[in-house]
CSV table of C-alpha atoms and ligand atoms in Angstrom, one decimal:
chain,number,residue,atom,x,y,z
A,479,UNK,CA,-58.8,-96.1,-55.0
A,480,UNK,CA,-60.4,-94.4,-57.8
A,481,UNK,CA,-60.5,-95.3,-61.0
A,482,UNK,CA,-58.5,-93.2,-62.6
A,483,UNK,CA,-55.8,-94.2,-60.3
A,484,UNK,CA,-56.2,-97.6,-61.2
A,485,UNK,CA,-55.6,-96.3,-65.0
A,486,UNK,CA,-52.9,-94.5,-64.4
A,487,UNK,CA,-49.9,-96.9,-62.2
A,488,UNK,CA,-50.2,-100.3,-60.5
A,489,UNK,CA,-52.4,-101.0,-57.3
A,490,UNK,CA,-49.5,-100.6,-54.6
A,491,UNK,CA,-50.1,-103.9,-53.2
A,492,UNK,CA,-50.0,-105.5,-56.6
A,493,UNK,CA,-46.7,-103.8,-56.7
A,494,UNK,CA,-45.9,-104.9,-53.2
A,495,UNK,CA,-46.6,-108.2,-54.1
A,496,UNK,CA,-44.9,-108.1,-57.3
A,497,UNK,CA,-41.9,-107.3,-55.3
A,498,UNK,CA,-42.3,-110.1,-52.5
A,499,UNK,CA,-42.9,-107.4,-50.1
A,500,UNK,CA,-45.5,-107.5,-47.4
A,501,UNK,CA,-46.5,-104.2,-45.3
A,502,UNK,CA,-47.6,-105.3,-42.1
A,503,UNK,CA,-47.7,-103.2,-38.3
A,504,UNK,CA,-44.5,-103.4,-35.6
A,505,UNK,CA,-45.2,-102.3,-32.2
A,506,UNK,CA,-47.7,-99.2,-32.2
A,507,UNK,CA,-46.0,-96.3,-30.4
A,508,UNK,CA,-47.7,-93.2,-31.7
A,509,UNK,CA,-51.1,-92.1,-31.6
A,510,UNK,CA,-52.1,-89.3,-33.9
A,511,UNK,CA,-55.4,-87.4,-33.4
A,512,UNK,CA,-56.5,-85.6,-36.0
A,513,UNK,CA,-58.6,-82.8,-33.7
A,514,UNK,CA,-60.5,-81.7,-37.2
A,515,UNK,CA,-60.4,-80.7,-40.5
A,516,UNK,CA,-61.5,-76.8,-39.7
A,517,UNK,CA,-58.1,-74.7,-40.6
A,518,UNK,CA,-57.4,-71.0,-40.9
A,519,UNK,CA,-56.0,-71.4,-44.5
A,520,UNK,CA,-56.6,-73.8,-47.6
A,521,UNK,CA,-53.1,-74.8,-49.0
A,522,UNK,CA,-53.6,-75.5,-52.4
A,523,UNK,CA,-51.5,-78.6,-51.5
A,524,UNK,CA,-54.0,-79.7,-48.5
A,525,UNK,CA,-54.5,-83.5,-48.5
A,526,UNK,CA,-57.7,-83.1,-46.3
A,527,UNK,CA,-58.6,-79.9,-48.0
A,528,UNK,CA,-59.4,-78.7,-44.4
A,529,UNK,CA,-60.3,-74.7,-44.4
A,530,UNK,CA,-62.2,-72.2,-42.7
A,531,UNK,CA,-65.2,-73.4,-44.6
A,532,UNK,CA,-65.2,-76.7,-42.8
A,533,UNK,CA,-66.9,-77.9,-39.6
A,534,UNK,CA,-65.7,-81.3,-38.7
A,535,UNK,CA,-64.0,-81.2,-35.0
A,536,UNK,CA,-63.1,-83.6,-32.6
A,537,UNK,CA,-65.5,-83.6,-29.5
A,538,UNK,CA,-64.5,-83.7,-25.8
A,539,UNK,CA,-65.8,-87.1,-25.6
A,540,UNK,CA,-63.6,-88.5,-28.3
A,541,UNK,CA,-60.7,-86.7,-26.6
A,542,UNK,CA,-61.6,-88.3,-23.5
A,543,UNK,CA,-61.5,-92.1,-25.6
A,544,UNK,CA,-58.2,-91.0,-27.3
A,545,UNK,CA,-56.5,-90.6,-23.7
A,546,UNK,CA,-58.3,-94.0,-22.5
A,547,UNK,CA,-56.9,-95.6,-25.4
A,548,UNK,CA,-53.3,-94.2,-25.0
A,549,UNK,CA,-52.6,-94.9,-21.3
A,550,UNK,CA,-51.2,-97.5,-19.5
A,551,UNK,CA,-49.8,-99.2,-23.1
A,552,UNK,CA,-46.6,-98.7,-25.3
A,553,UNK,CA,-47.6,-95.7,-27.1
A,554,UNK,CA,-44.9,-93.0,-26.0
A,555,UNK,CA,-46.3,-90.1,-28.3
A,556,UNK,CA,-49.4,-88.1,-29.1
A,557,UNK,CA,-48.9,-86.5,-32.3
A,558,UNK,CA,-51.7,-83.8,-32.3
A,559,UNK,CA,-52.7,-82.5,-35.9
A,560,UNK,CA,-55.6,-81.5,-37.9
A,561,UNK,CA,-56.6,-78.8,-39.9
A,562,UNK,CA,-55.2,-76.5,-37.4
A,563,UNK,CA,-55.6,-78.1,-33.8
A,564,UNK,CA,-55.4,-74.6,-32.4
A,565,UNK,CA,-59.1,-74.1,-34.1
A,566,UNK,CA,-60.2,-76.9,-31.9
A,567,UNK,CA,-61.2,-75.2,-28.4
A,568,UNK,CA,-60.5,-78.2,-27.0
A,569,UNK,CA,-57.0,-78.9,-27.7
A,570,UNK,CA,-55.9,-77.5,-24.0
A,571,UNK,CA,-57.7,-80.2,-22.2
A,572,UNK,CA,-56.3,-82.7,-24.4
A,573,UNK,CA,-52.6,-81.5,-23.9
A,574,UNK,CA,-53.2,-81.3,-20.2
A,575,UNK,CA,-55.0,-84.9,-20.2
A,576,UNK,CA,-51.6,-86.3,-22.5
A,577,UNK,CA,-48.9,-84.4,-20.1
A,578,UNK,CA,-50.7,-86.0,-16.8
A,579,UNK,CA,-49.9,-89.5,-18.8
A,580,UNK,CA,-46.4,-88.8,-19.2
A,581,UNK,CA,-46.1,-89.2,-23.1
A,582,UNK,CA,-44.1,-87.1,-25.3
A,583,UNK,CA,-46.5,-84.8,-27.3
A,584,UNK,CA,-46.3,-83.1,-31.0
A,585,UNK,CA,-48.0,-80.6,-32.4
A,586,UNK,CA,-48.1,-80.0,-35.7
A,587,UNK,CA,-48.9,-76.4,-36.9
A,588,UNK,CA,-49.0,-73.9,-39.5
A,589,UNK,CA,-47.5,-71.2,-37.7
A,590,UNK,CA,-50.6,-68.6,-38.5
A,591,UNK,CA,-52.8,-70.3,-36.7
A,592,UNK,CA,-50.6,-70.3,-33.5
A,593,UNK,CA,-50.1,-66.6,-34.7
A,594,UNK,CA,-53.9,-66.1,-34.5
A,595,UNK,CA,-56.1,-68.2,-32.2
A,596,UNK,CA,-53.7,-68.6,-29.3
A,597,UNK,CA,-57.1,-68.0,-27.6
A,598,UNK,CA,-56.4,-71.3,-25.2
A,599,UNK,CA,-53.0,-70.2,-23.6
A,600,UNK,CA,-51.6,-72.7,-26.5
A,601,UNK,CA,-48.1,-71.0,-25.9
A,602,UNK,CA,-48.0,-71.6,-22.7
A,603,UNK,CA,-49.0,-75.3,-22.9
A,604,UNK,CA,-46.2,-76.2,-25.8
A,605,UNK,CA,-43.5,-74.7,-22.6
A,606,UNK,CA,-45.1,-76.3,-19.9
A,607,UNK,CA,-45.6,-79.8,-21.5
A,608,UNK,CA,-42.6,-79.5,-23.4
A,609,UNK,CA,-44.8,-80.1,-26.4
A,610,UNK,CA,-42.5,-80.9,-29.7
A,611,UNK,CA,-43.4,-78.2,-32.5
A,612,UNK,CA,-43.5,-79.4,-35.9
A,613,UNK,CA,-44.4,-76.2,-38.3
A,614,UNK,CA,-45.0,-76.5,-42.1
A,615,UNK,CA,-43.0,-73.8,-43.9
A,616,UNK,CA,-43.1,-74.8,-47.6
A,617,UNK,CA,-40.6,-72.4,-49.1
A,618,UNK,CA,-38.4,-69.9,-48.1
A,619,UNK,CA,-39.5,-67.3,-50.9
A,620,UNK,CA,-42.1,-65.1,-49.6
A,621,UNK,CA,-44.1,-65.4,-53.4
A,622,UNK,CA,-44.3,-69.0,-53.3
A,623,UNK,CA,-45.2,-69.5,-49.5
A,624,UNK,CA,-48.2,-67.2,-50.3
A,625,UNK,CA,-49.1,-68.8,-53.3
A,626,UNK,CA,-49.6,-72.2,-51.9
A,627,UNK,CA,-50.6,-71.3,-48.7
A,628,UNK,CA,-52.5,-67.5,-49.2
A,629,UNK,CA,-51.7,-63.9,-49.4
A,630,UNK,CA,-49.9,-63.0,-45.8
A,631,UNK,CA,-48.9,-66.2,-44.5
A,632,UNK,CA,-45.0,-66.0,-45.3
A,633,UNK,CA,-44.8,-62.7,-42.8
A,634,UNK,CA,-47.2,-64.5,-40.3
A,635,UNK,CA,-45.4,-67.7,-40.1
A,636,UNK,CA,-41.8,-65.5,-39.7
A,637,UNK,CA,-43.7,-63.9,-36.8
A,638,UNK,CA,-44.8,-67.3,-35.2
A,639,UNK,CA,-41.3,-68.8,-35.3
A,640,UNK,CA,-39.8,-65.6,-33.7
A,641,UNK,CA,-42.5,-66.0,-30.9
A,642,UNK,CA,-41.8,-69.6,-30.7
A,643,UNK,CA,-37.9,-68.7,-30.3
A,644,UNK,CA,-38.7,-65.9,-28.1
A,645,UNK,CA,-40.0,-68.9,-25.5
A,646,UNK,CA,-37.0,-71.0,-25.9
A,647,UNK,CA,-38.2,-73.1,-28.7
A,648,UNK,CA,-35.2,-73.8,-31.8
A,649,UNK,CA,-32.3,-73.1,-28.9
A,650,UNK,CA,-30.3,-76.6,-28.6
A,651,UNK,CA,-30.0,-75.4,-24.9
A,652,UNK,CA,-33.7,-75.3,-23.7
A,653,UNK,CA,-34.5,-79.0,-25.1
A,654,UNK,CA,-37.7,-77.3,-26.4
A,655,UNK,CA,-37.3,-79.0,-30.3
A,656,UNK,CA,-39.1,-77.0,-33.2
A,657,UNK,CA,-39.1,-78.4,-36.7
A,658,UNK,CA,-39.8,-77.8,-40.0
A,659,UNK,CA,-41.6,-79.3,-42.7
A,660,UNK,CA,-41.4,-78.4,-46.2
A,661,UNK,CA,-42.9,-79.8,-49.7
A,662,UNK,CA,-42.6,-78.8,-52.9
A,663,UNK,CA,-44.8,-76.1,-54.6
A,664,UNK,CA,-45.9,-78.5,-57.6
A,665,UNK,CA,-45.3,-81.9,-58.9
A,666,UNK,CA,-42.2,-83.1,-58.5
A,667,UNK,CA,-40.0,-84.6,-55.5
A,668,UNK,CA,-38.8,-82.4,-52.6
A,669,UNK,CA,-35.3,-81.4,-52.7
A,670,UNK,CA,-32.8,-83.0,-50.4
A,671,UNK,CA,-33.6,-83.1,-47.2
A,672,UNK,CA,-30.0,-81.9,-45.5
A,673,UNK,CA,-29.0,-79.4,-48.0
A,674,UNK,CA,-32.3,-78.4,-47.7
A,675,UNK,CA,-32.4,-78.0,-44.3
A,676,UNK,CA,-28.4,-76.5,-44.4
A,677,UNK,CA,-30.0,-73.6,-46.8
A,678,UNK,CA,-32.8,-72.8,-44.7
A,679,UNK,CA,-31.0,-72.7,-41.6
A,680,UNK,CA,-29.0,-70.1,-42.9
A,681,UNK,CA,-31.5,-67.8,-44.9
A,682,UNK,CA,-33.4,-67.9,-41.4
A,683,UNK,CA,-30.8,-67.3,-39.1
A,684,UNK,CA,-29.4,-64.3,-41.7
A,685,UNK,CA,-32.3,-62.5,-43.0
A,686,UNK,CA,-34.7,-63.9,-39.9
A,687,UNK,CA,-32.8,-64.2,-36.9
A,688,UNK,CA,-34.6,-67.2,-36.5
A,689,UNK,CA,-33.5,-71.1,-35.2
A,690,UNK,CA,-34.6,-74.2,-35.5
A,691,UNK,CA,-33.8,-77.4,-34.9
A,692,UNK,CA,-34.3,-80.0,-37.9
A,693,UNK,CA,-36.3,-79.7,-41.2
A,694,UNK,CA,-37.7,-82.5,-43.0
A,695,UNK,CA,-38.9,-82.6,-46.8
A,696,UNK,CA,-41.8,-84.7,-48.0
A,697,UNK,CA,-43.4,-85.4,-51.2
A,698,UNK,CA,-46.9,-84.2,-51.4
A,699,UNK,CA,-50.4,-86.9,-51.4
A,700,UNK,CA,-51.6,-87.0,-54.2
A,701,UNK,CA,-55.1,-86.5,-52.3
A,702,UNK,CA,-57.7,-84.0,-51.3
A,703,UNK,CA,-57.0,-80.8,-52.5
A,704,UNK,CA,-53.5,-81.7,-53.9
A,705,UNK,CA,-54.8,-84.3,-56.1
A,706,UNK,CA,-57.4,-81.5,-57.6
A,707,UNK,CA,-55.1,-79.5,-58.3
A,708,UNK,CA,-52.6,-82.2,-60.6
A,709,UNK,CA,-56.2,-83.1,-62.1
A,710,UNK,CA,-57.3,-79.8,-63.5
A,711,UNK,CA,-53.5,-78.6,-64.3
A,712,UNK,CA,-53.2,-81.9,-66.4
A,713,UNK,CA,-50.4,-83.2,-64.1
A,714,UNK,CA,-51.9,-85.9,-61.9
A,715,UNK,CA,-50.9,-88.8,-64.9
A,716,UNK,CA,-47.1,-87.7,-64.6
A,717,UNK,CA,-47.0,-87.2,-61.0
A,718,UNK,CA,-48.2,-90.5,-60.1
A,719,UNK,CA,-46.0,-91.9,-62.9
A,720,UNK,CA,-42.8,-90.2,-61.3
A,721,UNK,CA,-44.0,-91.1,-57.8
A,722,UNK,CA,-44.4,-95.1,-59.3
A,723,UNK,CA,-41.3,-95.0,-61.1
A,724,UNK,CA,-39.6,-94.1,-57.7
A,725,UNK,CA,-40.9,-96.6,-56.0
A,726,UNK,CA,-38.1,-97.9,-53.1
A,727,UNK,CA,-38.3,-100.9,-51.4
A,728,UNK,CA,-35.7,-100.1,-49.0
A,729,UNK,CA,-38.4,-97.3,-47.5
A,730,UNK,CA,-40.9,-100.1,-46.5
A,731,UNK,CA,-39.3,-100.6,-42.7
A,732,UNK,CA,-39.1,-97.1,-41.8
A,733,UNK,CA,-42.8,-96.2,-42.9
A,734,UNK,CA,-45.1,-94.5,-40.3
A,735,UNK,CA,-47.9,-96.9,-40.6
A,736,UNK,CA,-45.6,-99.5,-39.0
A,737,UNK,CA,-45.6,-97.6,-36.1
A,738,UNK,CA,-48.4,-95.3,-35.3
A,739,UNK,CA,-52.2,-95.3,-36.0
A,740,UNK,CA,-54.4,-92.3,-36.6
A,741,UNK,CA,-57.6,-91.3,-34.9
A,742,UNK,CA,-59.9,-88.9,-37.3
A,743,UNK,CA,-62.4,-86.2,-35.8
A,744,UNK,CA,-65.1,-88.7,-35.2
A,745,UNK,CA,-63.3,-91.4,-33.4
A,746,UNK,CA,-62.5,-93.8,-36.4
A,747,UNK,CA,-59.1,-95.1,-36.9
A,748,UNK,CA,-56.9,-94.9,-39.7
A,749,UNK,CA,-53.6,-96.5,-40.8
A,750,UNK,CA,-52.0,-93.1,-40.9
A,751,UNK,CA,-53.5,-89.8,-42.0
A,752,UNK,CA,-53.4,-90.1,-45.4
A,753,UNK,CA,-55.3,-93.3,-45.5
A,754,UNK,CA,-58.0,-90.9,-43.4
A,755,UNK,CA,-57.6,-88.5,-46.3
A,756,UNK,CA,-58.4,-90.9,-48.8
A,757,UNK,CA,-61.4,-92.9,-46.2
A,758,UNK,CA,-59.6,-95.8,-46.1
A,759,UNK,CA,-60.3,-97.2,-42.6
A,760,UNK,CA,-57.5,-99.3,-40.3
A,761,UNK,CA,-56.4,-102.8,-42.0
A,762,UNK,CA,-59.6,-102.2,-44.8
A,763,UNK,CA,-62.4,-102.7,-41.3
A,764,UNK,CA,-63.7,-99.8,-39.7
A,765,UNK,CA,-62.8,-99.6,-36.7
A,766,UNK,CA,-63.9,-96.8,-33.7
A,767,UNK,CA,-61.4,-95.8,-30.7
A,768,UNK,CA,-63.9,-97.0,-27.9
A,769,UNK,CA,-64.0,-100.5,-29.5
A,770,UNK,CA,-59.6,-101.0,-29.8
A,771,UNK,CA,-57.2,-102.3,-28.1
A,772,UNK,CA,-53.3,-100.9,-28.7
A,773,UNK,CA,-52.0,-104.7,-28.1
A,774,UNK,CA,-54.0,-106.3,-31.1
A,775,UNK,CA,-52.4,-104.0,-33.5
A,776,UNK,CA,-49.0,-106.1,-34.0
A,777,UNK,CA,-48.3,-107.9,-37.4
A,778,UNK,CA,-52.0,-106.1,-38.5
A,779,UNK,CA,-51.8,-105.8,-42.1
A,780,UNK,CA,-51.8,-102.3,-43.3
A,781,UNK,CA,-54.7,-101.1,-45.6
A,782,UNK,CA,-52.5,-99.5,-49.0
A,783,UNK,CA,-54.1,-97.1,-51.3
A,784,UNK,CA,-52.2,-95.8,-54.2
A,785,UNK,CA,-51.2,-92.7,-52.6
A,786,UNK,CA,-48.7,-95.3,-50.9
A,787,UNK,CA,-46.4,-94.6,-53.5
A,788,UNK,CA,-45.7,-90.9,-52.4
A,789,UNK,CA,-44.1,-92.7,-49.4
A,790,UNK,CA,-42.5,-95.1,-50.8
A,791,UNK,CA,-40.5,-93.1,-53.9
A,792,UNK,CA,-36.8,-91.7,-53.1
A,793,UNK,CA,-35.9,-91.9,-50.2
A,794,UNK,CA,-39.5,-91.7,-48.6
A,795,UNK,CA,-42.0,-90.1,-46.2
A,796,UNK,CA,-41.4,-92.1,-43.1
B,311,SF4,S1,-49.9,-93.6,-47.2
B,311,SF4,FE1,-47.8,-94.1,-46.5
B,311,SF4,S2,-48.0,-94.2,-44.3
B,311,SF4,FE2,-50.1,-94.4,-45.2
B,311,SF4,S3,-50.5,-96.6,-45.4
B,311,SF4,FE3,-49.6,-95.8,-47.3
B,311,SF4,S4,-47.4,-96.2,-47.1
B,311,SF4,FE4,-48.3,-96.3,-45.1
């Protein structure tokens, strides 16, 4: 944690303590691979600040431990993010390595980059392998989509999501599931997620023609280049404030890094991705994928940073 942070709220486990709270893993049953930091776009809300500009990628190798790793144990999903995994060229050989193990697969997209570099029969794949979609689309308003995300990308990511219904994806019938994700455009908390979702179901079924199946709203990290951004527009000391003064014990059960563990570009494991985002490695001890074993994760304390608190506040980023 930096020290500003420390300035600013509580250390999250001082509050965690303060509370009589303990975060410790459950039963590990998702493995998310961060395939690399290289993107397409840089959101101005990025808690990686992946971009074009960057170079990190997960090699074949790697992809090859992440498989080892996942078979044969309890882990029933890959959840396949980045960046933009599409700029990985070798994100077909991992979803054909995952589907061969049986496990349920997500990827997680920005819709231009499927748009864009469908240059490994991606599309294809996702129908085949029955691959979850899980698409970021902050806003519904055109303005504010390109403003956080750069000029174009609204009209791009309307085009990807009539593709992806085009193939079945969004119809209740095909069992091919496409989600949304959406986060505010500054610093404050999302609005609720079912009305939320209610209201973009309908601008996109009415002015879109386009389906989905369920949105979620987060908060965003205050990391990467997110936490920049509240920096240099003065906001970062009320945002973490806010995010502090929501904190909810009642989110602690459902959190993600009960549950799932995430591998970064080089191999290294990370409580969940935002702990990679801020370098803080598995349980505080670095740890590499060709070195773990899935069964020695249980009752594993989880390393806390104070970003914690953007899952923790409402009603949480599970
Ligand atoms: S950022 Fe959220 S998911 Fe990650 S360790 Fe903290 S509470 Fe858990």
């Amino acid at each position: 944690m930096s020290s500003e942070n420390a300035h600013t709220v509580p250390d999250f486990s001082a509050t965690l303590s303060f509370e009589g709270l303990e975060l410790k893993r459950d039963k590990l049953t998702t493995c998310q691979v961060n395939l690399g930091l290289v993107c397409n776009q840089a959101c101005r809300h990025c808690h990686l600040s992946a971009g074009p500009g960057r170079k990190e990628l997960m090699d074949l190798a790697t992809i090859r431990q992440v498989v080892n790793f996942v078979k044969d144990t309890d882990i029933t999903t890959v959840d396949i993010t980045g960046g933009a995994p599409e700029m990985n060229p070798n994100l077909p050989e991992l979803m054909d390595l995952v589907a061969e193990l049986g496990k349920k697969m997500i990827l997680r997209c920005n819709l231009s980059a499927l748009y864009d570099q469908d240059t490994g029969n991606i599309q294809e794949r996702l129908v085949r392998h029955r691959v979850n979609v899980t698409a970021s689309l902050p806003s519904m308003n055109k303005n504010q989509t390109d403003g956080q995300r750069g000029d174009g990308i609204f009209n791009k990511s309307m085009d990807a999501l009539k593709r992806l219904n085009d193939l079945g994806y969004g119809d209740p019938e095909s069992g091919l599931e496409l989600d949304l994700v959406s986060n505010p455009a500054g610093a404050f908390m999302p609005s609720p997620q079912a009305s939320t979702e209610k209201r973009f179901k309908q601008i996109l079924r009415e002015k879109q023609g386009i389906g989905f199946n369920r949105l979620f709203t987060f908060a965003n990290m205050p990391l990467g280049r997110f936490e920049n951004w509240l920096k240099k527009s003065g906001n970062y000391e009320g945002y973490m404030t806010m995010l502090y003064k929501g904190f909810n014990p009642c989110t602690l059960p459902g959190l993600m890094c009960r549950n799932l563990v995430s591998v970064g570009w080089n191999g290294y494991l990370y409580d969940c991705d935002f702990n990679l985002a801020a370098d803080i490695p598995l349980g505080n001890s670095p740890t590499h994928i060709s070195t773990a074993a899935p069964e020695n994760f249980l009752n594993r304390e989880v390393a806390v940073g104070t970003h914690c608190y953007a899952c923790t506040a409402g009603s949480g980023f599970t």
